[in-house]
JSON list of C-alpha atoms in Angstrom, two decimals:
[
{"chain": "A", "resi": 1, "resn": "MET", "atom": "CA", "xyz": [49.11, 34.92, 13.39]},
{"chain": "A", "resi": 2, "resn": "ALA", "atom": "CA", "xyz": [47.49, 33.02, 16.16]},
{"chain": "A", "resi": 3, "resn": "ARG", "atom": "CA", "xyz": [43.45, 32.13, 16.21]},
{"chain": "A", "resi": 4, "resn": "LYS", "atom": "CA", "xyz": [42.18, 33.62, 19.04]},
{"chain": "A", "resi": 5, "resn": "ILE", "atom": "CA", "xyz": [39.37, 31.35, 20.47]},
{"chain": "A", "resi": 6, "resn": "VAL", "atom": "CA", "xyz": [37.27, 32.06, 23.99]},
{"chain": "A", "resi": 7, "resn": "ILE", "atom": "CA", "xyz": [36.26, 28.80, 26.10]},
{"chain": "A", "resi": 8, "resn": "THR", "atom": "CA", "xyz": [33.27, 30.26, 27.76]},
{"chain": "A", "resi": 9, "resn": "SER", "atom": "CA", "xyz": [30.43, 29.02, 29.59]},
{"chain": "A", "resi": 10, "resn": "GLY", "atom": "CA", "xyz": [26.96, 30.45, 31.28]},
{"chain": "A", "resi": 11, "resn": "LYS", "atom": "CA", "xyz": [27.06, 28.56, 34.26]},
{"chain": "A", "resi": 12, "resn": "GLY", "atom": "CA", "xyz": [29.97, 27.64, 36.52]},
{"chain": "A", "resi": 13, "resn": "GLY", "atom": "CA", "xyz": [31.46, 24.46, 36.92]},
{"chain": "A", "resi": 14, "resn": "VAL", "atom": "CA", "xyz": [30.73, 22.95, 33.67]},
{"chain": "A", "resi": 15, "resn": "GLY", "atom": "CA", "xyz": [34.05, 21.85, 33.22]},
{"chain": "A", "resi": 16, "resn": "LYS", "atom": "CA", "xyz": [35.27, 24.72, 30.59]},
{"chain": "A", "resi": 17, "resn": "THR", "atom": "CA", "xyz": [38.75, 25.15, 32.44]},
{"chain": "A", "resi": 18, "resn": "THR", "atom": "CA", "xyz": [39.13, 21.25, 31.53]},
{"chain": "A", "resi": 19, "resn": "VAL", "atom": "CA", "xyz": [37.83, 21.46, 27.90]},
{"chain": "A", "resi": 20, "resn": "CYS", "atom": "CA", "xyz": [40.26, 24.48, 27.59]},
{"chain": "A", "resi": 21, "resn": "CYS", "atom": "CA", "xyz": [43.30, 23.01, 28.61]},
{"chain": "A", "resi": 22, "resn": "SER", "atom": "CA", "xyz": [42.60, 19.38, 27.15]},
{"chain": "A", "resi": 23, "resn": "LEU", "atom": "CA", "xyz": [41.88, 20.95, 23.57]},
{"chain": "A", "resi": 24, "resn": "ALA", "atom": "CA", "xyz": [45.51, 22.86, 24.27]},
{"chain": "A", "resi": 25, "resn": "VAL", "atom": "CA", "xyz": [47.30, 19.70, 24.86]},
{"chain": "A", "resi": 26, "resn": "GLN", "atom": "CA", "xyz": [45.45, 17.90, 21.43]},
{"chain": "A", "resi": 27, "resn": "LEU", "atom": "CA", "xyz": [46.54, 21.02, 19.38]},
{"chain": "A", "resi": 28, "resn": "ALA", "atom": "CA", "xyz": [50.38, 20.77, 21.06]},
{"chain": "A", "resi": 29, "resn": "ARG", "atom": "CA", "xyz": [50.91, 16.97, 20.76]},
{"chain": "A", "resi": 30, "resn": "ARG", "atom": "CA", "xyz": [50.14, 18.02, 16.83]},
{"chain": "A", "resi": 31, "resn": "GLY", "atom": "CA", "xyz": [53.10, 20.65, 16.97]},
{"chain": "A", "resi": 32, "resn": "TYR", "atom": "CA", "xyz": [50.69, 23.59, 17.00]},
{"chain": "A", "resi": 33, "resn": "ARG", "atom": "CA", "xyz": [52.08, 26.71, 19.05]},
{"chain": "A", "resi": 34, "resn": "THR", "atom": "CA", "xyz": [49.48, 26.86, 21.52]},
{"chain": "A", "resi": 35, "resn": "VAL", "atom": "CA", "xyz": [48.87, 29.32, 24.75]},
{"chain": "A", "resi": 36, "resn": "VAL", "atom": "CA", "xyz": [45.92, 28.95, 27.24]},
{"chain": "A", "resi": 37, "resn": "CYS", "atom": "CA", "xyz": [45.26, 32.59, 28.61]},
{"chain": "A", "resi": 38, "resn": "ASP", "atom": "CA", "xyz": [43.67, 32.39, 31.95]},
{"chain": "A", "resi": 39, "resn": "PHE", "atom": "CA", "xyz": [41.20, 35.55, 32.10]},
{"chain": "A", "resi": 40, "resn": "ASP", "atom": "CA", "xyz": [39.48, 34.10, 35.16]},
{"chain": "A", "resi": 41, "resn": "PHE", "atom": "CA", "xyz": [41.10, 36.55, 37.61]},
{"chain": "A", "resi": 42, "resn": "GLY", "atom": "CA", "xyz": [40.53, 35.80, 41.31]},
{"chain": "A", "resi": 43, "resn": "LEU", "atom": "CA", "xyz": [39.43, 32.10, 40.23]},
{"chain": "A", "resi": 44, "resn": "ASN", "atom": "CA", "xyz": [42.13, 30.94, 37.83]},
{"chain": "A", "resi": 45, "resn": "ASN", "atom": "CA", "xyz": [42.74, 27.61, 37.68]},
{"chain": "A", "resi": 46, "resn": "ALA", "atom": "CA", "xyz": [44.22, 26.74, 34.42]},
{"chain": "A", "resi": 47, "resn": "ASP", "atom": "CA", "xyz": [48.15, 26.36, 35.64]},
{"chain": "A", "resi": 48, "resn": "VAL", "atom": "CA", "xyz": [46.40, 24.22, 38.07]},
{"chain": "A", "resi": 49, "resn": "ALA", "atom": "CA", "xyz": [45.00, 22.07, 35.04]},
{"chain": "A", "resi": 50, "resn": "LEU", "atom": "CA", "xyz": [47.90, 22.16, 33.36]},
{"chain": "A", "resi": 51, "resn": "GLY", "atom": "CA", "xyz": [50.10, 21.01, 36.51]},
{"chain": "A", "resi": 52, "resn": "ILE", "atom": "CA", "xyz": [52.56, 24.11, 36.32]},
{"chain": "A", "resi": 53, "resn": "GLU", "atom": "CA", "xyz": [51.30, 26.26, 38.89]},
{"chain": "A", "resi": 54, "resn": "GLU", "atom": "CA", "xyz": [54.86, 26.00, 40.71]},
{"chain": "A", "resi": 55, "resn": "LEU", "atom": "CA", "xyz": [56.56, 27.29, 37.68]},
{"chain": "A", "resi": 56, "resn": "ALA", "atom": "CA", "xyz": [55.14, 30.92, 36.89]},
{"chain": "A", "resi": 57, "resn": "SER", "atom": "CA", "xyz": [57.40, 33.72, 37.59]},
{"chain": "A", "resi": 58, "resn": "TYR", "atom": "CA", "xyz": [55.00, 36.24, 36.73]},
{"chain": "A", "resi": 59, "resn": "ASP", "atom": "CA", "xyz": [51.30, 36.49, 35.23]},
{"chain": "A", "resi": 60, "resn": "LEU", "atom": "CA", "xyz": [48.89, 38.24, 32.59]},
{"chain": "A", "resi": 61, "resn": "ILE", "atom": "CA", "xyz": [48.54, 41.01, 35.53]},
{"chain": "A", "resi": 62, "resn": "ASP", "atom": "CA", "xyz": [52.54, 41.84, 35.86]},
{"chain": "A", "resi": 63, "resn": "ALA", "atom": "CA", "xyz": [52.55, 41.98, 32.36]},
{"chain": "A", "resi": 64, "resn": "VAL", "atom": "CA", "xyz": [49.41, 44.61, 31.89]},
{"chain": "A", "resi": 65, "resn": "GLU", "atom": "CA", "xyz": [51.01, 46.47, 34.75]},
{"chain": "A", "resi": 66, "resn": "GLY", "atom": "CA", "xyz": [54.52, 46.67, 32.83]},
{"chain": "A", "resi": 67, "resn": "LYS", "atom": "CA", "xyz": [56.57, 44.04, 35.33]},
{"chain": "A", "resi": 68, "resn": "CYS", "atom": "CA", "xyz": [57.51, 42.30, 33.04]},
{"chain": "A", "resi": 69, "resn": "ARG", "atom": "CA", "xyz": [57.57, 41.59, 28.82]},
{"chain": "A", "resi": 70, "resn": "ALA", "atom": "CA", "xyz": [54.27, 39.87, 27.76]},
{"chain": "A", "resi": 71, "resn": "ARG", "atom": "CA", "xyz": [56.80, 36.68, 26.55]},
{"chain": "A", "resi": 72, "resn": "GLN", "atom": "CA", "xyz": [58.08, 36.51, 29.82]},
{"chain": "A", "resi": 73, "resn": "ALA", "atom": "CA", "xyz": [54.57, 35.97, 31.40]},
{"chain": "A", "resi": 74, "resn": "LEU", "atom": "CA", "xyz": [54.23, 32.53, 29.78]},
{"chain": "A", "resi": 75, "resn": "VAL", "atom": "CA", "xyz": [55.26, 29.93, 31.22]},
{"chain": "A", "resi": 76, "resn": "LYS", "atom": "CA", "xyz": [56.07, 26.64, 29.07]},
{"chain": "A", "resi": 77, "resn": "HIS", "atom": "CA", "xyz": [54.99, 23.32, 29.57]},
{"chain": "A", "resi": 78, "resn": "PRO", "atom": "CA", "xyz": [57.57, 20.68, 30.67]},
{"chain": "A", "resi": 79, "resn": "ARG", "atom": "CA", "xyz": [55.97, 18.12, 28.98]},
{"chain": "A", "resi": 80, "resn": "TYR", "atom": "CA", "xyz": [54.46, 19.62, 25.64]},
{"chain": "A", "resi": 81, "resn": "PRO", "atom": "CA", "xyz": [57.15, 21.79, 23.83]},
{"chain": "A", "resi": 82, "resn": "THR", "atom": "CA", "xyz": [54.99, 23.88, 21.90]},
{"chain": "A", "resi": 83, "resn": "LEU", "atom": "CA", "xyz": [52.55, 24.49, 24.98]},
{"chain": "A", "resi": 84, "resn": "TYR", "atom": "CA", "xyz": [52.40, 27.62, 26.97]},
{"chain": "A", "resi": 85, "resn": "CYS", "atom": "CA", "xyz": [50.20, 28.76, 29.81]},
{"chain": "A", "resi": 86, "resn": "LEU", "atom": "CA", "xyz": [49.57, 32.40, 30.27]},
{"chain": "A", "resi": 87, "resn": "PRO", "atom": "CA", "xyz": [48.65, 32.54, 34.18]},
{"chain": "A", "resi": 88, "resn": "SER", "atom": "CA", "xyz": [46.34, 35.21, 36.11]},
{"chain": "A", "resi": 89, "resn": "ASN", "atom": "CA", "xyz": [46.11, 35.14, 39.60]},
{"chain": "A", "resi": 90, "resn": "ARG", "atom": "CA", "xyz": [43.73, 35.49, 42.57]},
{"chain": "A", "resi": 91, "resn": "ILE", "atom": "CA", "xyz": [43.85, 39.52, 42.50]},
{"chain": "A", "resi": 92, "resn": "PRO", "atom": "CA", "xyz": [40.36, 41.07, 42.26]},
{"chain": "A", "resi": 93, "resn": "ASP", "atom": "CA", "xyz": [40.26, 42.41, 38.59]},
{"chain": "A", "resi": 94, "resn": "SER", "atom": "CA", "xyz": [38.23, 45.41, 38.77]},
{"chain": "A", "resi": 95, "resn": "HIS", "atom": "CA", "xyz": [41.56, 47.64, 37.58]},
{"chain": "A", "resi": 96, "resn": "ILE", "atom": "CA", "xyz": [42.20, 45.55, 34.46]},
{"chain": "A", "resi": 97, "resn": "SER", "atom": "CA", "xyz": [40.56, 46.80, 31.26]},
{"chain": "A", "resi": 98, "resn": "ALA", "atom": "CA", "xyz": [39.77, 45.13, 28.16]},
{"chain": "A", "resi": 99, "resn": "GLN", "atom": "CA", "xyz": [42.04, 47.36, 26.00]},
{"chain": "A", "resi": 100, "resn": "SER", "atom": "CA", "xyz": [45.03, 46.45, 28.38]},
{"chain": "A", "resi": 101, "resn": "VAL", "atom": "CA", "xyz": [44.42, 42.29, 28.12]},
{"chain": "A", "resi": 102, "resn": "LYS", "atom": "CA", "xyz": [43.89, 42.47, 24.42]},
{"chain": "A", "resi": 103, "resn": "LEU", "atom": "CA", "xyz": [47.28, 44.32, 23.82]},
{"chain": "A", "resi": 104, "resn": "ILE", "atom": "CA", "xyz": [49.25, 41.59, 25.50]},
{"chain": "A", "resi": 105, "resn": "LEU", "atom": "CA", "xyz": [47.36, 38.76, 23.26]},
{"chain": "A", "resi": 106, "resn": "GLU", "atom": "CA", "xyz": [48.39, 41.28, 20.40]},
{"chain": "A", "resi": 107, "resn": "LEU", "atom": "CA", "xyz": [51.93, 41.11, 21.43]},
{"chain": "A", "resi": 108, "resn": "ILE", "atom": "CA", "xyz": [52.25, 37.44, 21.64]},
{"chain": "A", "resi": 109, "resn": "ALA", "atom": "CA", "xyz": [49.93, 36.36, 18.88]},
{"chain": "A", "resi": 110, "resn": "PRO", "atom": "CA", "xyz": [52.58, 36.60, 16.16]},
{"chain": "A", "resi": 111, "resn": "GLN", "atom": "CA", "xyz": [54.80, 33.79, 17.35]},
{"chain": "A", "resi": 112, "resn": "PHE", "atom": "CA", "xyz": [51.63, 31.33, 17.99]},
{"chain": "A", "resi": 113, "resn": "ASP", "atom": "CA", "xyz": [49.12, 29.36, 16.20]},
{"chain": "A", "resi": 114, "resn": "PHE", "atom": "CA", "xyz": [46.39, 29.27, 18.92]},
{"chain": "A", "resi": 115, "resn": "LEU", "atom": "CA", "xyz": [45.24, 31.55, 21.53]},
{"chain": "A", "resi": 116, "resn": "LEU", "atom": "CA", "xyz": [42.81, 29.87, 23.57]},
{"chain": "A", "resi": 117, "resn": "ILE", "atom": "CA", "xyz": [41.09, 31.94, 26.34]},
{"chain": "A", "resi": 118, "resn": "ASP", "atom": "CA", "xyz": [39.63, 30.44, 29.32]},
{"chain": "A", "resi": 119, "resn": "CYS", "atom": "CA", "xyz": [36.69, 32.59, 30.40]},
{"chain": "A", "resi": 120, "resn": "PRO", "atom": "CA", "xyz": [35.04, 33.64, 33.43]},
{"chain": "A", "resi": 121, "resn": "ALA", "atom": "CA", "xyz": [31.59, 31.88, 33.73]},
{"chain": "A", "resi": 122, "resn": "GLY", "atom": "CA", "xyz": [28.60, 34.13, 33.71]},
{"chain": "A", "resi": 123, "resn": "ILE", "atom": "CA", "xyz": [27.63, 37.15, 31.62]},
{"chain": "A", "resi": 124, "resn": "GLY", "atom": "CA", "xyz": [29.65, 39.73, 33.83]},
{"chain": "A", "resi": 125, "resn": "GLU", "atom": "CA", "xyz": [32.53, 42.33, 33.13]},
{"chain": "A", "resi": 126, "resn": "GLY", "atom": "CA", "xyz": [35.22, 39.82, 32.90]},
{"chain": "A", "resi": 127, "resn": "VAL", "atom": "CA", "xyz": [33.11, 37.74, 30.06]},
{"chain": "A", "resi": 128, "resn": "HIS", "atom": "CA", "xyz": [32.98, 41.03, 28.24]},
{"chain": "A", "resi": 129, "resn": "ARG", "atom": "CA", "xyz": [36.66, 41.73, 28.42]},
{"chain": "A", "resi": 130, "resn": "ALA", "atom": "CA", "xyz": [37.60, 37.92, 27.46]},
{"chain": "A", "resi": 131, "resn": "LEU", "atom": "CA", "xyz": [35.28, 38.16, 24.38]},
{"chain": "A", "resi": 132, "resn": "SER", "atom": "CA", "xyz": [36.26, 41.24, 22.91]},
{"chain": "A", "resi": 133, "resn": "CYS", "atom": "CA", "xyz": [39.62, 39.65, 22.29]},
{"chain": "A", "resi": 134, "resn": "ALA", "atom": "CA", "xyz": [38.54, 36.95, 20.99]},
{"chain": "A", "resi": 135, "resn": "GLU", "atom": "CA", "xyz": [37.84, 35.97, 17.03]},
{"chain": "A", "resi": 136, "resn": "GLU", "atom": "CA", "xyz": [35.90, 32.56, 17.82]},
{"chain": "A", "resi": 137, "resn": "ALA", "atom": "CA", "xyz": [33.79, 31.02, 20.63]},
{"chain": "A", "resi": 138, "resn": "LEU", "atom": "CA", "xyz": [33.35, 27.29, 22.04]},
{"chain": "A", "resi": 139, "resn": "LEU", "atom": "CA", "xyz": [30.04, 27.30, 24.58]},
{"chain": "A", "resi": 140, "resn": "VAL", "atom": "CA", "xyz": [30.47, 24.68, 27.12]},
{"chain": "A", "resi": 141, "resn": "THR", "atom": "CA", "xyz": [27.48, 23.22, 28.54]},
{"chain": "A", "resi": 142, "resn": "THR", "atom": "CA", "xyz": [26.49, 20.53, 30.40]},
{"chain": "A", "resi": 143, "resn": "PRO", "atom": "CA", "xyz": [22.83, 18.40, 29.39]},
{"chain": "A", "resi": 144, "resn": "GLY", "atom": "CA", "xyz": [20.92, 19.84, 32.40]},
{"chain": "A", "resi": 145, "resn": "ILE", "atom": "CA", "xyz": [18.24, 22.12, 31.84]},
{"chain": "A", "resi": 146, "resn": "SER", "atom": "CA", "xyz": [19.77, 24.88, 34.04]},
{"chain": "A", "resi": 147, "resn": "ALA", "atom": "CA", "xyz": [23.08, 25.05, 32.26]},
{"chain": "A", "resi": 148, "resn": "MET", "atom": "CA", "xyz": [21.32, 24.86, 29.06]},
{"chain": "A", "resi": 149, "resn": "ARG", "atom": "CA", "xyz": [18.94, 28.04, 29.86]},
{"chain": "A", "resi": 150, "resn": "ASP", "atom": "CA", "xyz": [22.69, 29.93, 31.24]},
{"chain": "A", "resi": 151, "resn": "ALA", "atom": "CA", "xyz": [24.40, 28.90, 28.10]},
{"chain": "A", "resi": 152, "resn": "ASP", "atom": "CA", "xyz": [21.50, 30.20, 25.87]},
{"chain": "A", "resi": 153, "resn": "ARG", "atom": "CA", "xyz": [21.41, 33.66, 27.70]},
{"chain": "A", "resi": 154, "resn": "LEU", "atom": "CA", "xyz": [25.03, 33.82, 27.00]},
{"chain": "A", "resi": 155, "resn": "ASN", "atom": "CA", "xyz": [25.00, 33.04, 23.05]},
{"chain": "A", "resi": 156, "resn": "GLY", "atom": "CA", "xyz": [22.88, 36.07, 23.14]},
{"chain": "A", "resi": 157, "resn": "ILE", "atom": "CA", "xyz": [26.09, 38.23, 23.86]},
{"chain": "A", "resi": 158, "resn": "LEU", "atom": "CA", "xyz": [28.33, 35.85, 21.76]},
{"chain": "A", "resi": 159, "resn": "GLN", "atom": "CA", "xyz": [26.45, 36.57, 18.94]},
{"chain": "A", "resi": 160, "resn": "SER", "atom": "CA", "xyz": [26.46, 40.66, 19.67]},
{"chain": "A", "resi": 161, "resn": "TYR", "atom": "CA", "xyz": [30.35, 40.28, 19.42]},
{"chain": "A", "resi": 162, "resn": "ARG", "atom": "CA", "xyz": [29.82, 38.47, 16.26]},
{"chain": "A", "resi": 163, "resn": "LEU", "atom": "CA", "xyz": [31.87, 35.37, 16.93]},
{"chain": "A", "resi": 164, "resn": "GLN", "atom": "CA", "xyz": [32.14, 32.31, 15.21]},
{"chain": "A", "resi": 165, "resn": "THR", "atom": "CA", "xyz": [30.49, 30.23, 17.89]},
{"chain": "A", "resi": 166, "resn": "SER", "atom": "CA", "xyz": [30.28, 26.30, 18.34]},
{"chain": "A", "resi": 167, "resn": "LEU", "atom": "CA", "xyz": [28.63, 24.19, 21.30]},
{"chain": "A", "resi": 168, "resn": "VAL", "atom": "CA", "xyz": [30.73, 21.52, 23.25]},
{"chain": "A", "resi": 169, "resn": "VAL", "atom": "CA", "xyz": [28.44, 19.66, 25.48]},
{"chain": "A", "resi": 170, "resn": "ASN", "atom": "CA", "xyz": [30.44, 18.14, 28.94]},
{"chain": "A", "resi": 171, "resn": "ARG", "atom": "CA", "xyz": [29.88, 15.64, 31.04]},
{"chain": "A", "resi": 172, "resn": "VAL", "atom": "CA", "xyz": [27.10, 13.34, 29.15]},
{"chain": "A", "resi": 173, "resn": "ARG", "atom": "CA", "xyz": [26.31, 9.82, 30.69]},
{"chain": "A", "resi": 174, "resn": "ARG", "atom": "CA", "xyz": [26.66, 7.24, 28.15]},
{"chain": "A", "resi": 175, "resn": "ASP", "atom": "CA", "xyz": [24.05, 5.17, 29.87]},
{"chain": "A", "resi": 176, "resn": "PHE", "atom": "CA", "xyz": [21.45, 8.46, 29.17]},
{"chain": "A", "resi": 177, "resn": "SER", "atom": "CA", "xyz": [17.87, 7.78, 30.20]},
{"chain": "A", "resi": 178, "resn": "ARG", "atom": "CA", "xyz": [14.95, 10.26, 29.24]},
{"chain": "A", "resi": 179, "resn": "ARG", "atom": "CA", "xyz": [14.64, 12.33, 32.24]},
{"chain": "A", "resi": 180, "resn": "GLU", "atom": "CA", "xyz": [12.65, 15.88, 32.00]},
{"chain": "A", "resi": 181, "resn": "ASP", "atom": "CA", "xyz": [15.57, 18.01, 33.70]},
{"chain": "A", "resi": 182, "resn": "VAL", "atom": "CA", "xyz": [18.29, 16.39, 31.04]},
{"chain": "A", "resi": 183, "resn": "LEU", "atom": "CA", "xyz": [18.49, 17.20, 27.50]},
{"chain": "A", "resi": 184, "resn": "SER", "atom": "CA", "xyz": [20.69, 15.32, 24.56]},
{"chain": "A", "resi": 185, "resn": "PRO", "atom": "CA", "xyz": [23.26, 17.11, 23.07]},
{"chain": "A", "resi": 186, "resn": "GLN", "atom": "CA", "xyz": [21.38, 17.33, 19.62]},
{"chain": "A", "resi": 187, "resn": "GLU", "atom": "CA", "xyz": [18.58, 18.88, 21.67]},
{"chain": "A", "resi": 188, "resn": "ILE", "atom": "CA", "xyz": [21.05, 21.47, 23.07]},
{"chain": "A", "resi": 189, "resn": "ALA", "atom": "CA", "xyz": [22.30, 22.26, 19.98]},
{"chain": "A", "resi": 190, "resn": "ARG", "atom": "CA", "xyz": [19.02, 22.91, 18.07]},
{"chain": "A", "resi": 191, "resn": "THR", "atom": "CA", "xyz": [17.76, 25.03, 21.14]},
{"chain": "A", "resi": 192, "resn": "LEU", "atom": "CA", "xyz": [20.87, 27.39, 20.86]},
{"chain": "A", "resi": 193, "resn": "ARG", "atom": "CA", "xyz": [20.86, 26.98, 17.10]},
{"chain": "A", "resi": 194, "resn": "LEU", "atom": "CA", "xyz": [24.60, 26.44, 17.08]},
{"chain": "A", "resi": 195, "resn": "PRO", "atom": "CA", "xyz": [26.78, 23.67, 15.57]},
{"chain": "A", "resi": 196, "resn": "LEU", "atom": "CA", "xyz": [27.67, 20.80, 18.00]},
{"chain": "A", "resi": 197, "resn": "SER", "atom": "CA", "xyz": [31.68, 20.53, 17.74]},
{"chain": "A", "resi": 198, "resn": "ALA", "atom": "CA", "xyz": [32.03, 17.66, 20.30]},
{"chain": "A", "resi": 199, "resn": "VAL", "atom": "CA", "xyz": [30.30, 15.54, 22.77]},
{"chain": "A", "resi": 200, "resn": "ILE", "atom": "CA", "xyz": [32.39, 14.85, 26.00]},
{"chain": "A", "resi": 201, "resn": "TYR", "atom": "CA", "xyz": [31.37, 12.12, 27.85]},
{"chain": "A", "resi": 202, "resn": "GLU", "atom": "CA", "xyz": [31.75, 11.94, 31.65]},
{"chain": "A", "resi": 203, "resn": "GLU", "atom": "CA", "xyz": [34.69, 9.39, 32.52]},
{"chain": "A", "resi": 204, "resn": "GLU", "atom": "CA", "xyz": [36.49, 8.98, 35.54]},
{"chain": "A", "resi": 205, "resn": "ARG", "atom": "CA", "xyz": [39.78, 10.38, 34.85]},
{"chain": "A", "resi": 206, "resn": "LEU", "atom": "CA", "xyz": [38.17, 13.70, 33.94]},
{"chain": "A", "resi": 207, "resn": "LEU", "atom": "CA", "xyz": [36.27, 14.27, 37.00]},
{"chain": "A", "resi": 208, "resn": "THR", "atom": "CA", "xyz": [39.77, 15.03, 38.60]},
{"chain": "A", "resi": 209, "resn": "GLY", "atom": "CA", "xyz": [39.82, 18.59, 36.51]},
{"chain": "A", "resi": 210, "resn": "ASN", "atom": "CA", "xyz": [42.86, 17.60, 35.42]},
{"chain": "A", "resi": 211, "resn": "VAL", "atom": "CA", "xyz": [43.68, 17.48, 31.49]},
{"chain": "A", "resi": 212, "resn": "SER", "atom": "CA", "xyz": [43.18, 14.04, 29.49]},
{"chain": "A", "resi": 213, "resn": "GLU", "atom": "CA", "xyz": [45.53, 13.65, 26.22]},
{"chain": "A", "resi": 214, "resn": "ARG", "atom": "CA", "xyz": [43.87, 10.24, 25.82]},
{"chain": "A", "resi": 215, "resn": "SER", "atom": "CA", "xyz": [40.45, 11.23, 25.69]},
{"chain": "A", "resi": 216, "resn": "ARG", "atom": "CA", "xyz": [39.11, 10.49, 21.99]},
{"chain": "A", "resi": 217, "resn": "ALA", "atom": "CA", "xyz": [36.91, 13.41, 22.39]},
{"chain": "A", "resi": 218, "resn": "PHE", "atom": "CA", "xyz": [39.30, 15.46, 22.79]},
{"chain": "A", "resi": 219, "resn": "ARG", "atom": "CA", "xyz": [41.32, 14.67, 20.11]},
{"chain": "A", "resi": 220, "resn": "LEU", "atom": "CA", "xyz": [38.30, 14.71, 17.57]},
{"chain": "A", "resi": 221, "resn": "LEU", "atom": "CA", "xyz": [37.51, 18.47, 18.86]},
{"chain": "A", "resi": 222, "resn": "ALA", "atom": "CA", "xyz": [41.08, 19.22, 17.94]},
{"chain": "A", "resi": 223, "resn": "ASP", "atom": "CA", "xyz": [40.72, 17.50, 14.38]},
{"chain": "A", "resi": 224, "resn": "ALA", "atom": "CA", "xyz": [37.17, 19.82, 14.08]},
{"chain": "A", "resi": 225, "resn": "LEU", "atom": "CA", "xyz": [38.76, 22.46, 15.04]},
{"chain": "A", "resi": 226, "resn": "LEU", "atom": "CA", "xyz": [41.80, 22.01, 12.10]},
{"chain": "A", "resi": 227, "resn": "ALA", "atom": "CA", "xyz": [39.38, 20.88, 9.62]},
{"chain": "A", "resi": 228, "resn": "PRO", "atom": "CA", "xyz": [39.47, 23.17, 6.99]},
{"chain": "A", "resi": 229, "resn": "LYS", "atom": "CA", "xyz": [35.92, 22.62, 5.39]},
{"chain": "A", "resi": 230, "resn": "LYS", "atom": "CA", "xyz": [32.52, 22.21, 6.69]},
{"chain": "A", "resi": 231, "resn": "GLU", "atom": "CA", "xyz": [32.53, 18.87, 4.87]},
{"chain": "A", "resi": 232, "resn": "GLU", "atom": "CA", "xyz": [35.35, 17.83, 6.88]},
{"chain": "A", "resi": 233, "resn": "ARG", "atom": "CA", "xyz": [34.07, 18.69, 9.78]},
{"chain": "A", "resi": 234, "resn": "ARG", "atom": "CA", "xyz": [30.57, 16.70, 9.49]},
{"chain": "A", "resi": 235, "resn": "GLY", "atom": "CA", "xyz": [32.33, 13.37, 8.11]},
{"chain": "A", "resi": 236, "resn": "ILE", "atom": "CA", "xyz": [34.80, 14.05, 11.48]},
{"chain": "A", "resi": 237, "resn": "PHE", "atom": "CA", "xyz": [31.24, 14.26, 13.51]},
{"chain": "A", "resi": 238, "resn": "ALA", "atom": "CA", "xyz": [29.56, 11.16, 11.32]},
{"chain": "A", "resi": 239, "resn": "ALA", "atom": "CA", "xyz": [32.33, 9.06, 12.30]},
{"chain": "A", "resi": 240, "resn": "TRP", "atom": "CA", "xyz": [32.35, 10.02, 16.19]},
{"chain": "A", "resi": 241, "resn": "GLY", "atom": "CA", "xyz": [28.47, 9.61, 16.33]},
{"chain": "A", "resi": 242, "resn": "ARG", "atom": "CA", "xyz": [28.63, 6.11, 15.07]},
{"chain": "A", "resi": 243, "resn": "LYS", "atom": "CA", "xyz": [30.72, 5.20, 18.41]}
]
């Protein structure tokens, strides 16, 4: 049965979809059967980030409405044999219930190792719909004070769902200098009281919004996700932190 992990953020524009899709690529490269589930109805971009926007015949809403079977809505990635996308579309989502999308995920879960749920930003109804389908969460933020405050508010909601949550700090500058409006990843982790799973440095090839299979940070994030013991995860991050 697949692990259901929601990738979420309090603030829009922090790179949540890129993190979700890049992590999915790393898992698929290791042979894990992985689905990126786009729950950002109306603002969906996971298919674009994965480069498969022209391949979809059906989408998640089609499956919910019974226009196709759940498996038919999946799009297989042409480059990674074990990577799939469950796309959504730009139709308003007010009529889609949490229970209906949860049923679709339950139908496909036995066939996969990971379901990565690309969640809408913020704290609206779409967020609750995505969180209700997940068992774990990766909370994505950037180092700015504004993004961290939004992440803090969302973290309270994540805790109410009892999701096992860890932190990903994206777009960190390597030439980081002390500024009042920018926090270090470690400061953010302490403030949110969350384990720090990954720091993604701002790299030119990640600014396009597309996935990168070469990024060491995403490889290590996948390693951490797969590590069975806390001791192993600490070892991974200790080694990564020395770079």
